[in-house]
Tab-separated table of C-alpha atoms and ligand atoms in Angstrom:
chain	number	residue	atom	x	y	z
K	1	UNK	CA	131.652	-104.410	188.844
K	2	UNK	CA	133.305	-104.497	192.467
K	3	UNK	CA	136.252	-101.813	193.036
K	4	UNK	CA	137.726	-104.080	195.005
K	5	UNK	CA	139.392	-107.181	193.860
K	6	UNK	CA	140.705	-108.323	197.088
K	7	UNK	CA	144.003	-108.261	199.101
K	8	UNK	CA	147.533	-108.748	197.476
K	9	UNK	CA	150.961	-109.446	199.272
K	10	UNK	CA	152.747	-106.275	198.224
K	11	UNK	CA	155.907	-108.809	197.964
K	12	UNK	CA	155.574	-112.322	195.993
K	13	UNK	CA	151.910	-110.755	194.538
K	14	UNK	CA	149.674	-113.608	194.995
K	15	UNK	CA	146.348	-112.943	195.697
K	16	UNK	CA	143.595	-113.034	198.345
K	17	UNK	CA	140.182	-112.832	199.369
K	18	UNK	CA	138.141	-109.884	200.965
K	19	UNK	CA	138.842	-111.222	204.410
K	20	UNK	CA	140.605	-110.125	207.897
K	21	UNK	CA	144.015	-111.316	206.618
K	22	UNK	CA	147.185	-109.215	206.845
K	23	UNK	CA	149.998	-111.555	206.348
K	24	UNK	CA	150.690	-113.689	203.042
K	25	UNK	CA	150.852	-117.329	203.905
K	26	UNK	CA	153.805	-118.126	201.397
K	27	UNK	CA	156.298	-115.321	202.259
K	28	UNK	CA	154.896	-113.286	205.084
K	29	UNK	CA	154.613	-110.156	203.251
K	30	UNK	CA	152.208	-107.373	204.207
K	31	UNK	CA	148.815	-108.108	202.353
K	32	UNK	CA	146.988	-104.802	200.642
K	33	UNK	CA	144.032	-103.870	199.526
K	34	UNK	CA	143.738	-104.758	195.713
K	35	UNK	CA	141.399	-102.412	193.729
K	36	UNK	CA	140.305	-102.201	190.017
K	37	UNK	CA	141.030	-98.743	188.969
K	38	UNK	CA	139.287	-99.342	186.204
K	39	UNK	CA	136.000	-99.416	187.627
K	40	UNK	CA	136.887	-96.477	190.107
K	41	UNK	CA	137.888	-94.340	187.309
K	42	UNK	CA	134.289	-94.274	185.877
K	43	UNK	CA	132.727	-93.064	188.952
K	44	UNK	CA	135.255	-90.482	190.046
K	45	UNK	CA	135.951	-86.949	189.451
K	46	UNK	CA	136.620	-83.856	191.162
K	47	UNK	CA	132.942	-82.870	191.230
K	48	UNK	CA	131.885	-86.051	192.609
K	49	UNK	CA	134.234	-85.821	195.568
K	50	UNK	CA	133.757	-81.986	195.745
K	51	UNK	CA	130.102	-83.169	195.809
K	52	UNK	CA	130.380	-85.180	198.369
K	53	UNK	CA	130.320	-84.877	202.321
K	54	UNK	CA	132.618	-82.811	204.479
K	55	UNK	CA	134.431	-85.852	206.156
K	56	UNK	CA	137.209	-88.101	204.813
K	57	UNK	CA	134.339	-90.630	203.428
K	58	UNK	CA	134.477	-87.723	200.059
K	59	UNK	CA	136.783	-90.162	199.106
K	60	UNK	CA	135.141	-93.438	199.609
K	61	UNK	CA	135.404	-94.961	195.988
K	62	UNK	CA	139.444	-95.329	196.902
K	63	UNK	CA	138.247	-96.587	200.503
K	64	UNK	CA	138.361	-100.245	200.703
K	65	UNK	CA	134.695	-101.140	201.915
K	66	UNK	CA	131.522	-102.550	200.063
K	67	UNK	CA	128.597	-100.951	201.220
K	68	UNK	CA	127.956	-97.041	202.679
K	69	UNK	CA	130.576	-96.249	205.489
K	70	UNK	CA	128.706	-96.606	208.706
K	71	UNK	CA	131.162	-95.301	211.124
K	72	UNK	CA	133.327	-92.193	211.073
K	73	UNK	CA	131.002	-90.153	209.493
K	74	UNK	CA	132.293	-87.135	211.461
K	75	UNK	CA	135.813	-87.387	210.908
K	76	UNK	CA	138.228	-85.344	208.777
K	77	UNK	CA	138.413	-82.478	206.154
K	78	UNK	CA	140.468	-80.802	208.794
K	79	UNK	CA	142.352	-77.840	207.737
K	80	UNK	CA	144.852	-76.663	205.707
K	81	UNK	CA	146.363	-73.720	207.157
K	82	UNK	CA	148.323	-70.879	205.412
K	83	UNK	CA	151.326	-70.612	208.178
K	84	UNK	CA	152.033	-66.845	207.656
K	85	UNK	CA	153.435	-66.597	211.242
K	86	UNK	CA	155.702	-69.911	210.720
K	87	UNK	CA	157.035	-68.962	206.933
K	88	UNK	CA	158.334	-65.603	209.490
K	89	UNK	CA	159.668	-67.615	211.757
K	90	UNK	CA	161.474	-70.063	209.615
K	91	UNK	CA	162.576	-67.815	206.681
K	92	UNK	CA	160.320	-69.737	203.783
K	93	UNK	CA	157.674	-68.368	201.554
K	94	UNK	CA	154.746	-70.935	201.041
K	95	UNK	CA	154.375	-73.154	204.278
K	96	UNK	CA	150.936	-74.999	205.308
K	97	UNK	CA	150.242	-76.802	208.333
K	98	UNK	CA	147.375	-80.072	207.806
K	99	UNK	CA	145.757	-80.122	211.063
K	100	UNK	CA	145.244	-83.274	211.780
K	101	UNK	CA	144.808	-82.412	215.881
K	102	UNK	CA	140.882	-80.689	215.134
K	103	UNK	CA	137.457	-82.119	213.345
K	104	UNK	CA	137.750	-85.531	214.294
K	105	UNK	CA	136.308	-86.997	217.254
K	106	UNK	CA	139.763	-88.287	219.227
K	107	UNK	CA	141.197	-85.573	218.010
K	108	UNK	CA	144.307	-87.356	215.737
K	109	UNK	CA	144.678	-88.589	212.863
K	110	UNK	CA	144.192	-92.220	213.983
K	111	UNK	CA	140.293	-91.394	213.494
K	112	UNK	CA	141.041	-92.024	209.981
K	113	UNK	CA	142.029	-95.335	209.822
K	114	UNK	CA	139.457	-96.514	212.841
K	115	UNK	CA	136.692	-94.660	210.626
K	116	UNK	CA	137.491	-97.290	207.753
K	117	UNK	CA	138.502	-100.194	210.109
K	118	UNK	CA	135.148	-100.153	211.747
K	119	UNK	CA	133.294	-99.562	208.894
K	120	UNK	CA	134.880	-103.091	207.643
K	121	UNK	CA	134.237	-105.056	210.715
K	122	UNK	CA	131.010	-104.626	210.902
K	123	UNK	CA	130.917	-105.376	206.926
K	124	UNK	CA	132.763	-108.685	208.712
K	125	UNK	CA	130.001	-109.024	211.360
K	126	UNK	CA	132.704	-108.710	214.601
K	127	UNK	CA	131.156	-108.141	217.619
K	128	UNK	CA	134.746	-107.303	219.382
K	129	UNK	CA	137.068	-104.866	218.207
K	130	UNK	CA	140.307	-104.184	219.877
K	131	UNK	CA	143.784	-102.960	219.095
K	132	UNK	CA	147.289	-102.053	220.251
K	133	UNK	CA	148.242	-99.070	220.438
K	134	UNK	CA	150.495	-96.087	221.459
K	135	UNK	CA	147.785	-94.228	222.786
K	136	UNK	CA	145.974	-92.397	219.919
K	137	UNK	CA	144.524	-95.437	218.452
K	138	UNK	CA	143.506	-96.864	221.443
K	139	UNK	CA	141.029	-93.611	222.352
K	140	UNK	CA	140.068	-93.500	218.708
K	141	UNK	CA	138.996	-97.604	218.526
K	142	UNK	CA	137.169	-96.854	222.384
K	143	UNK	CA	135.172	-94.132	220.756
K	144	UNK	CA	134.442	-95.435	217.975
K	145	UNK	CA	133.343	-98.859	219.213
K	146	UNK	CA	130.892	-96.440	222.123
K	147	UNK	CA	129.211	-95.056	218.807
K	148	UNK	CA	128.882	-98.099	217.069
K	149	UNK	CA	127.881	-100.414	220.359
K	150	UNK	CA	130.690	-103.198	220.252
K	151	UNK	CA	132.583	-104.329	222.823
K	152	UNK	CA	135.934	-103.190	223.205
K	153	UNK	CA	139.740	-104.425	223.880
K	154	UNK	CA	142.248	-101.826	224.724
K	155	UNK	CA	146.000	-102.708	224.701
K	156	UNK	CA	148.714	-100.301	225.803
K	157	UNK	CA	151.941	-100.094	226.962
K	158	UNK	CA	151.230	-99.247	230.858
K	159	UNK	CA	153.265	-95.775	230.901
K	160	UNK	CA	151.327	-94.073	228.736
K	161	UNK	CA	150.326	-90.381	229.483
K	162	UNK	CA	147.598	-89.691	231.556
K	163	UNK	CA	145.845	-88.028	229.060
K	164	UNK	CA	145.716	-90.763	226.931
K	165	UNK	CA	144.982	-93.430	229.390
K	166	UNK	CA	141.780	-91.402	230.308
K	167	UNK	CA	140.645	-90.718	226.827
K	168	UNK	CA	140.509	-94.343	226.284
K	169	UNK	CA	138.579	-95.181	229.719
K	170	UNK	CA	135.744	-92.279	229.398
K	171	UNK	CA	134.393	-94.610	226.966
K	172	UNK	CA	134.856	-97.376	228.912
K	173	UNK	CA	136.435	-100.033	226.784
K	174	UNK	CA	138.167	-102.907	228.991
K	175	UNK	CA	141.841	-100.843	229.114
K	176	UNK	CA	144.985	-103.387	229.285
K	177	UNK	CA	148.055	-101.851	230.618
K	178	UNK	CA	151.018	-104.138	229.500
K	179	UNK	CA	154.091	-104.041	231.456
K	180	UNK	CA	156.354	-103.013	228.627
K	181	UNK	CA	156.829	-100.987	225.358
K	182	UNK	CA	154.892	-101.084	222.428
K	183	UNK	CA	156.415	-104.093	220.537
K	184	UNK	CA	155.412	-105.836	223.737
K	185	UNK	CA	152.177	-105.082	223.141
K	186	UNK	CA	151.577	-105.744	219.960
K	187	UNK	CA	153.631	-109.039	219.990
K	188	UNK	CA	151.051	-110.029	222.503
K	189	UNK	CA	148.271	-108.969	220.686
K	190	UNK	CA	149.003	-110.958	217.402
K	191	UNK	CA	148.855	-114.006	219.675
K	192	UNK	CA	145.619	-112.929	220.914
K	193	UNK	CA	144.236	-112.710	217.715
K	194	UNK	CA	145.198	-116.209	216.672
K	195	UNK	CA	142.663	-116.796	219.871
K	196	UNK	CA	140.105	-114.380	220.070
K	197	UNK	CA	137.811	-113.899	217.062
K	198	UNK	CA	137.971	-110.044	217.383
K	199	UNK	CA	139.019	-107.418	214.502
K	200	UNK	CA	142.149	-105.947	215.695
K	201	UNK	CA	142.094	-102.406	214.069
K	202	UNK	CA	145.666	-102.711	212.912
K	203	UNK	CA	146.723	-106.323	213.131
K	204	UNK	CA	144.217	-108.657	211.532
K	205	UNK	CA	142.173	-105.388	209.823
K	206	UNK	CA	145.427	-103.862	209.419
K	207	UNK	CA	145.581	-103.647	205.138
K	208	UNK	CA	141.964	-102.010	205.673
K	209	UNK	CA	143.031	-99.700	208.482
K	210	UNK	CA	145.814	-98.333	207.006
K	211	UNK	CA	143.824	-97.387	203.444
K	212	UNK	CA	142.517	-94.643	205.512
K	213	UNK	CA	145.822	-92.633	206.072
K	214	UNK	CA	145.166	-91.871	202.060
K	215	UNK	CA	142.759	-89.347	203.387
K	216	UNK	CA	145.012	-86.856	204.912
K	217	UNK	CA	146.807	-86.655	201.288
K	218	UNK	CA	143.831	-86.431	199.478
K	219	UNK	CA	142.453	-83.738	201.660
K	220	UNK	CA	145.417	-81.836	201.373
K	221	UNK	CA	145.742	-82.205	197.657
K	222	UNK	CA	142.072	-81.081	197.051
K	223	UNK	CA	142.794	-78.374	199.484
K	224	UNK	CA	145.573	-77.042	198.134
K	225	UNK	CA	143.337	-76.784	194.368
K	226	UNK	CA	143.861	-80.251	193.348
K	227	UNK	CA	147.960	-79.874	193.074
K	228	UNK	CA	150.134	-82.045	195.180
K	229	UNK	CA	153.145	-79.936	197.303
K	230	UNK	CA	156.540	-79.639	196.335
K	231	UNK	CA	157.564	-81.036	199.941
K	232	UNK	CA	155.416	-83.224	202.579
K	233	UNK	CA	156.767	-83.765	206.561
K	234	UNK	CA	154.928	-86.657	208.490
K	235	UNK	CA	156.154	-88.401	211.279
K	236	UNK	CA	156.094	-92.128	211.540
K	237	UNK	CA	155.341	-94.832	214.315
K	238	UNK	CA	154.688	-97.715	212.172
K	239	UNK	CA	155.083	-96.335	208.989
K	240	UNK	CA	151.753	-96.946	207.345
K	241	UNK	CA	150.909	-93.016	207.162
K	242	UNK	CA	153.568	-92.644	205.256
K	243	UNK	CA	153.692	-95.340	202.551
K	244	UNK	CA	150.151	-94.343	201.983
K	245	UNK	CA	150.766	-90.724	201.496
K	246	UNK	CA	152.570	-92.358	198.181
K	247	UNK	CA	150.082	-94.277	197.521
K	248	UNK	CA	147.347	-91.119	197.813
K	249	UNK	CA	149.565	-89.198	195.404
K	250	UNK	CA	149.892	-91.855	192.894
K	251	UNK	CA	146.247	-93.189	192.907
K	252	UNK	CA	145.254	-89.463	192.629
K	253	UNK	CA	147.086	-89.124	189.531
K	254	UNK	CA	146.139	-92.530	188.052
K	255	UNK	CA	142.383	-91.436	188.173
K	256	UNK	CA	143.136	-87.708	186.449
K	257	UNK	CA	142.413	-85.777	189.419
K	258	UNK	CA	146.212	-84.459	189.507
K	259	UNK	CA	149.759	-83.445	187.304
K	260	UNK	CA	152.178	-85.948	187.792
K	261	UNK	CA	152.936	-84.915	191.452
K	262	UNK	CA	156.489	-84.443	192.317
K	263	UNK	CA	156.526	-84.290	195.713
K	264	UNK	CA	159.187	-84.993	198.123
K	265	UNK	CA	158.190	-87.315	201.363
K	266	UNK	CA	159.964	-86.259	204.017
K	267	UNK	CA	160.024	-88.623	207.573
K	268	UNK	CA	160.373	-87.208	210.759
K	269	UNK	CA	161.267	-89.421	213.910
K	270	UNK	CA	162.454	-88.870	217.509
K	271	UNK	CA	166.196	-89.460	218.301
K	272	UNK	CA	164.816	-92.042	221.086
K	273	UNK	CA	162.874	-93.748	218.376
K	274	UNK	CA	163.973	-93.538	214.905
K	275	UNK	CA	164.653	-96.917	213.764
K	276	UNK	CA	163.184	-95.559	210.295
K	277	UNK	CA	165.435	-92.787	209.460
K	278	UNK	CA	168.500	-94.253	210.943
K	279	UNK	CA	168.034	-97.070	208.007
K	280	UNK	CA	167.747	-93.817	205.848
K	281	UNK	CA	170.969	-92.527	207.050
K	282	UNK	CA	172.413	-95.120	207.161
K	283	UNK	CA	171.299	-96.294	203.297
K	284	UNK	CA	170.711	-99.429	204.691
K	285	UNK	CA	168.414	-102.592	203.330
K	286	UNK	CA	166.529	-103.183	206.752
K	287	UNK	CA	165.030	-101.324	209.128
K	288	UNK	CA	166.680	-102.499	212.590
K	289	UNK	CA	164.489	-102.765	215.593
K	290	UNK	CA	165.632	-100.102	218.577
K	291	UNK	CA	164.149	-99.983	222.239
K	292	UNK	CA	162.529	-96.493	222.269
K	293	UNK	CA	163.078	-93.756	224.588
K	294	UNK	CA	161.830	-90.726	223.723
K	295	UNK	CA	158.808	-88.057	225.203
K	296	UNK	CA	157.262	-88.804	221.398
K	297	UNK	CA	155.422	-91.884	222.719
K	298	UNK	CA	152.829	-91.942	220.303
K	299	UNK	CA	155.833	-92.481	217.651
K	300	UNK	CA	157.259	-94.725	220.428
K	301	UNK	CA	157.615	-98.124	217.848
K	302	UNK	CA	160.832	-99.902	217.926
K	303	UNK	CA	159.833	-102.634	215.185
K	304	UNK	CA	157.731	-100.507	212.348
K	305	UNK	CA	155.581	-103.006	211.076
K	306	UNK	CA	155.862	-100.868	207.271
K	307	UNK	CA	159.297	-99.703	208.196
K	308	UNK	CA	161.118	-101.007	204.969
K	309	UNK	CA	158.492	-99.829	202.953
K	310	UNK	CA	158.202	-96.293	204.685
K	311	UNK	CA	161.720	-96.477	204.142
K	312	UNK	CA	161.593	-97.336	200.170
K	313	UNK	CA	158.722	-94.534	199.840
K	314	UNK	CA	160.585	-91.569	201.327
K	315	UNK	CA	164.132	-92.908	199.460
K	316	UNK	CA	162.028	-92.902	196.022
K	317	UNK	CA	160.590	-89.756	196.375
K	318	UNK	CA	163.777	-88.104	196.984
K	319	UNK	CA	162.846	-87.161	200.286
K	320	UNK	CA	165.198	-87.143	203.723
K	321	UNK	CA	164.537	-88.337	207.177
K	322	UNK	CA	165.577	-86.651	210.451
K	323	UNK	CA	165.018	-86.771	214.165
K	324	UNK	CA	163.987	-84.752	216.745
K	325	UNK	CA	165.719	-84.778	220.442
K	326	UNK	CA	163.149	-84.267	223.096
K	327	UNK	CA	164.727	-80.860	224.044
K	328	UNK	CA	164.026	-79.513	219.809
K	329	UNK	CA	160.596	-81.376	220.172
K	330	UNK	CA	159.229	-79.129	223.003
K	331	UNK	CA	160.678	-75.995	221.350
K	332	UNK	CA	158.981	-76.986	218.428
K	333	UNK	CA	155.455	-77.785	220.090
K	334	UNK	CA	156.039	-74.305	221.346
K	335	UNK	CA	156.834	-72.450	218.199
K	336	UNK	CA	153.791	-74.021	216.716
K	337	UNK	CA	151.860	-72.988	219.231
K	338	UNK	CA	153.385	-69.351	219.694
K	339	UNK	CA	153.590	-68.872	215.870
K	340	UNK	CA	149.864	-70.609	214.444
K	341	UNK	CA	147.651	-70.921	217.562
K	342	UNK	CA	147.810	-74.589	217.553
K	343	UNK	CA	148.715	-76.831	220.375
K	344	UNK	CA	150.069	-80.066	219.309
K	345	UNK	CA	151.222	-83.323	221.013
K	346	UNK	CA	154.693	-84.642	220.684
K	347	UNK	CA	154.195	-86.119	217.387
K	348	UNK	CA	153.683	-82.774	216.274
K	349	UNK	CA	156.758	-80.917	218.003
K	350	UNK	CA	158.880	-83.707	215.889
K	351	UNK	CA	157.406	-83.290	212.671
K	352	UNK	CA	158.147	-79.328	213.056
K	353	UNK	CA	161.186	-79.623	214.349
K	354	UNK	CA	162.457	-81.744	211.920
K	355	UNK	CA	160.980	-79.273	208.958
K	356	UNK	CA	162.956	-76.717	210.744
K	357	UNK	CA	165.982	-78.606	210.180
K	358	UNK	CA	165.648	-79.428	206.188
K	359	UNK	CA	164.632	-76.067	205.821
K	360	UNK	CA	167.852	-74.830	207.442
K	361	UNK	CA	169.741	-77.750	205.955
K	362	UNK	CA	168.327	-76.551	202.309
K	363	UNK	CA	166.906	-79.746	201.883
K	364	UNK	CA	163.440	-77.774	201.586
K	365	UNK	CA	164.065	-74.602	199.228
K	366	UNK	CA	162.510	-71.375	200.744
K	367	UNK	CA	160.222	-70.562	197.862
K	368	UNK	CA	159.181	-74.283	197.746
K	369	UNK	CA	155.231	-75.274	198.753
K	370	UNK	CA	155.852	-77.335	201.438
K	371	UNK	CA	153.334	-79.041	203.874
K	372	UNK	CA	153.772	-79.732	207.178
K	373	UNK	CA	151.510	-82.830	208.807
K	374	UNK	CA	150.404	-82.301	212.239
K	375	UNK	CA	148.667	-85.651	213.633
K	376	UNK	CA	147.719	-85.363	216.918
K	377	UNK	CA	146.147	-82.732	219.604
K	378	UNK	CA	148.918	-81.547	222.471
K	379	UNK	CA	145.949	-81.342	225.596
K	380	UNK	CA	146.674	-85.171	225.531
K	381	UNK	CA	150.746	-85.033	225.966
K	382	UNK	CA	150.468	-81.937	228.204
K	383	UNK	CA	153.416	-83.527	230.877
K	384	UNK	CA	155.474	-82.816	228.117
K	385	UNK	CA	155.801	-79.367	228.565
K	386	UNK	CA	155.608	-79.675	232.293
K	387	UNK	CA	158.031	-76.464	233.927
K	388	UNK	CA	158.884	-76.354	230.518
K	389	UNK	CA	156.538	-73.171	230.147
K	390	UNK	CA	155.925	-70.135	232.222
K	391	UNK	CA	154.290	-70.451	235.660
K	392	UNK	CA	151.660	-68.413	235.783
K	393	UNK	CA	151.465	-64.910	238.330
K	394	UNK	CA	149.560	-65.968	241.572
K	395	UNK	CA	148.738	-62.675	243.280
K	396	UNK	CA	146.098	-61.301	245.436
K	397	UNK	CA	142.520	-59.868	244.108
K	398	UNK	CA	143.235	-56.446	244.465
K	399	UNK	CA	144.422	-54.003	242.082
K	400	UNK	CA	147.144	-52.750	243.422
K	401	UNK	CA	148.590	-56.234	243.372
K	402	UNK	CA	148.258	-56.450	240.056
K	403	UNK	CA	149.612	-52.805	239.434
K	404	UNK	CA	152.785	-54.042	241.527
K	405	UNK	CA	153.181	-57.466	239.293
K	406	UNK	CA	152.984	-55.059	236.014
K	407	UNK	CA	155.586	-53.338	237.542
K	408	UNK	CA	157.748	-56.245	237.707
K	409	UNK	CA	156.835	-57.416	234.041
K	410	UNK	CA	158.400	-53.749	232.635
T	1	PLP	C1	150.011	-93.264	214.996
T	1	PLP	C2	150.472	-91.890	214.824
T	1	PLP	C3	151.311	-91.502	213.769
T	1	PLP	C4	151.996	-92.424	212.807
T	1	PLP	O1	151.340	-93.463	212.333
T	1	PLP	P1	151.976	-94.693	211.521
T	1	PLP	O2	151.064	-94.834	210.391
T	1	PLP	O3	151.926	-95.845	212.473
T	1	PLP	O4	153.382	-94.364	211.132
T	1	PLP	C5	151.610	-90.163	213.639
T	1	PLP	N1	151.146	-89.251	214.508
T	1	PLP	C6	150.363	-89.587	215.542
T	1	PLP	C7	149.917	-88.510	216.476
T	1	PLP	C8	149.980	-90.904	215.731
T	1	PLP	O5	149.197	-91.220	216.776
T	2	ZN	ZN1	153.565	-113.233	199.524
C-alpha cells in the first residue's frame, strides 16, 4: 500500500494525481498532499523515528515522497534550547528557543522544505529547478541543486541583502535580480512556469515543499519528550510554516505519538509587512495584500500565498498575532543574542520581539511551556544592525594604550 494517495484541493476536495500541480483546476484552491494514515500508522512509532537518522528525513513516512530521500540528508534535528538567560530576561519560567539558524546547510529553515522539494523532482525527473524567493530559499534551492548537479534558476527581488545575494551566487546558480518586491517576483515566476518545464520549489512543487515545514514541529515535539508546548511563536512570509505547524501537531496525534496537544499558534509579522496579523486584528475574512516595507525582508510578502489559511490556523488554535517595528526587531536580535549566544537574522528579532509582547500582554502565562521558533541565521542580515551596535576600540599595539582605553571603560 502507497502512503500517499495523491494531492487534494484543501477547498472543494476533489482529487489529484502525484504530479507538479499546486492549483485546483475547478476553484483555484491550494492543492495538498493527500496521505493514507492508515498505512502510515502501521509503520510508525516513536522507536522507529527515534531509530532513525539525525536529520529531518526521521520523519519520512509523513514526508510526501516515494522512494529513499536523496537530497537533504544533512539537514535538521537542530536544537531545542532551554533559554535560562531569556526566561531572566523576560520574567517566564519554561521558555525554549528551536534553532532553526544551525545544522542545516543554508543555515534556515528553508533547507527543510528544499530537502523534500528536491527529493520530489528528481522522483519527477526535472533537470531545472528554480524558485522565487526572499532570499533564504533562493541560497537553500542553489545549494541544494550544487549537491544534486541540476541546473539552477534564481529569482529575487533585486534589493536583497548582500549576504543573501552572495550565498546564492557561491554556488553559482543563474541569479535573477527583479526590479521589484517579492509579489513581483513570484507573479513573474508563475508565468515562467507555464513556459519552462522546471520544478519551481514553491510554485509548481509547492504542496510538496511546504510538507517539509512539519519537521520543525515534529522535531520540537520529540525534543521536548514527545509532548507538544503550551505556546508556539513563528513568523510568517507566506504562511505555509505555519499552517503546517497545525498540521505536524495534529498528524502527530492521529498516529499515537502525542496527548491531544493544546497548543496555542502564535504569528509574528513585521509592522512593514503584516498583511497576516492585521486580518487577525482586524477579525477579518481575507487576508489583504500590503506593499512591504520593513528590514524583515525575508518575511517581506505582501500577498501570502497560505495567508487565509495561516490566518484560520492561528484563530483556531486560540493563538494571537503581533508585529514587530524595525526599531523592537533589532533590540530583539540583540537580546537573543546577548541573552542565548545566538545570532539571528531579522526573521528572528520579530519572532522574539513579538513573544516579548504576549508575554507582557499575558497572552503567554509565565509558568506556561512556550517555544519560541527561530528560522534563520543573522551573519546573512548583518546591515541590519549596522551602527546599531558598539564600534569597536581601535588603539595602538602597546600596552599602555590599552591600559589608557581601560581607563576610559571604568
Ligand atoms: C521563509 C521564511 C519564513 C516563513 O516561511 P513561510 O512558510 O513562507 O511563512 C520564516 N523565517 C525565515 C527566516 C524564512 O526565510
Ligand atoms: Zn478545488
Amino acid at each position: 500500500m502507497e502512503k500517499v494517495i495523491g494531492l487534494k484541493c484543501r477547498e472543494c476536495e476533489r482529487q489529484y494525481p502525484k504530479e507538479p500541480l499546486h492549483v485546483c483546476e475547478f476553484c483555484f484552491g491550494p492543492l495538498e498532499v493527500d496521505y493514507d494514515y492508515e498505512v502510515i500508522r502501521k509503520s510508525i512509532s516513536r522507536e522507529s523515528i527515534e531509530d532513525g537518522p539525525d536529520s529531518l528525513w526521521r520523519y519520512s513516512d509523513l514526508l510526501p515522497i516515494d522512494g529513499e530521500p536523496t537530497d537533504g540528508l544533512n539537514s535538521g534535528f537542530t536544537p531545542l534550547i532551554r533559554a535560562r538567560n531569556l526566561e531572566n530576561a523576560l520574567g517566564v519560567n519554561e521558555l525554549y528557543i528551536k534553532d532553526d539558524s544551525v545544522c542545516h546547510p543554508t543555515l534556515s529553515f528553508k533547507d527543510r522544505v528544499v530537502a523534500v522539494a528536491l527529493s520530489k523532482s528528481k522522483e519527477f525527473g526535472f533537470d531545472t529547478v528554480s524558485c522565487a524567493s526572499t532570499g533564504n530559499l533562493a541560497n537553500s534551492v542553489a545549494a541544494h541543486a550544487a549537491i544534486a548537479n541540476l541546473n539552477c534558476f534564481i529569482f529575487i527581488p533585486a534589493d536583497l541583502e548582500l549576504g543573501k545575494v552572495i550565498a546564492s551566487l557561491v554556488y553559482a546558480p543563474t541569479v535573477v535580480g527583479i526590479s521589484g518586491n517579492y509579489d513581483d517576483v513570484n507573479r513573474l515566476c508563475s508565468e515562467i512556469a507555464g513556459v519552462y518545464p522546471w520544478a519551481f520549489a514553491n510554485i509548481n512543487l509547492r504542496p510538496f515543499y511546504a510538507e517539509g515545514s512539519k519537521t520543525l514541529c515534529f522535531e520540537l515535539i520529540e525534543q521536548l519528550g514527545w509532548e507538544a508546548p503550551d505556546h508556539l511563536i513563528l513568523p510568517a512570509a507566506g504562511g505555509s510554516l505555519i499552517t503546517k505547524a497545525k498540521k505536524s501537531f495534529k498528524e502527530f496525534h492521529l498516529m499515537g505519538l502525542i496527548d491531544e496537544p493544546k497548543t496555542k499558534i502564535h504569528v509574528a509579522q513585521a509592522e512593514g509587512c503584516g498583511p497576516i496579523v492585521a486580518t487577525l486584528k482586524e477579525e477579518g475574512d481575507f487576508v489583504k495584500p500590503v506593499k512591504p516595507d520593513t528590514i524583515a525582508k525575508s518575511l517581506a510578502i505582501g500577498n501570502p500565498a497560505d495567508g487565509i489559511y495561516a490566518v484560520s490556523t492561528v484563530r483556531d488554535s486560540g493563538g494571537e498575532g503581533e508585529f514587530a517595528t524595525d526599531e523592537e526587531i533589532v533590540e530583539a536580535m540583540k537580546l537573543l543574542a546577548a541573552t542565548e549566544g545566538i545570532f539571528t537574522e531579522t526573521a528572528g528579532g520579530v519572532t522574539l520581539a513579538v513573544t516579548k509582547k504576549l508575554i507582557e500582554s499575558g497572552h503567554i502565562g509565565r509558568e506556561d511551556r512556550t517555544v519560541v521558533g527561530i528560522t534563520g541565521n543573522g551573519l546573512k542580515t548583518i546591515e541590519a544592525l549596522d551602527a546599531k551596535v558598539e564600534e569597536p576600540h581601535i588603539i595602538q599595539p602597546q600596552l599602555n594604550a590599552f591600559k589608557k582605553l581601560m581607563t576610559t571603560l571604568e
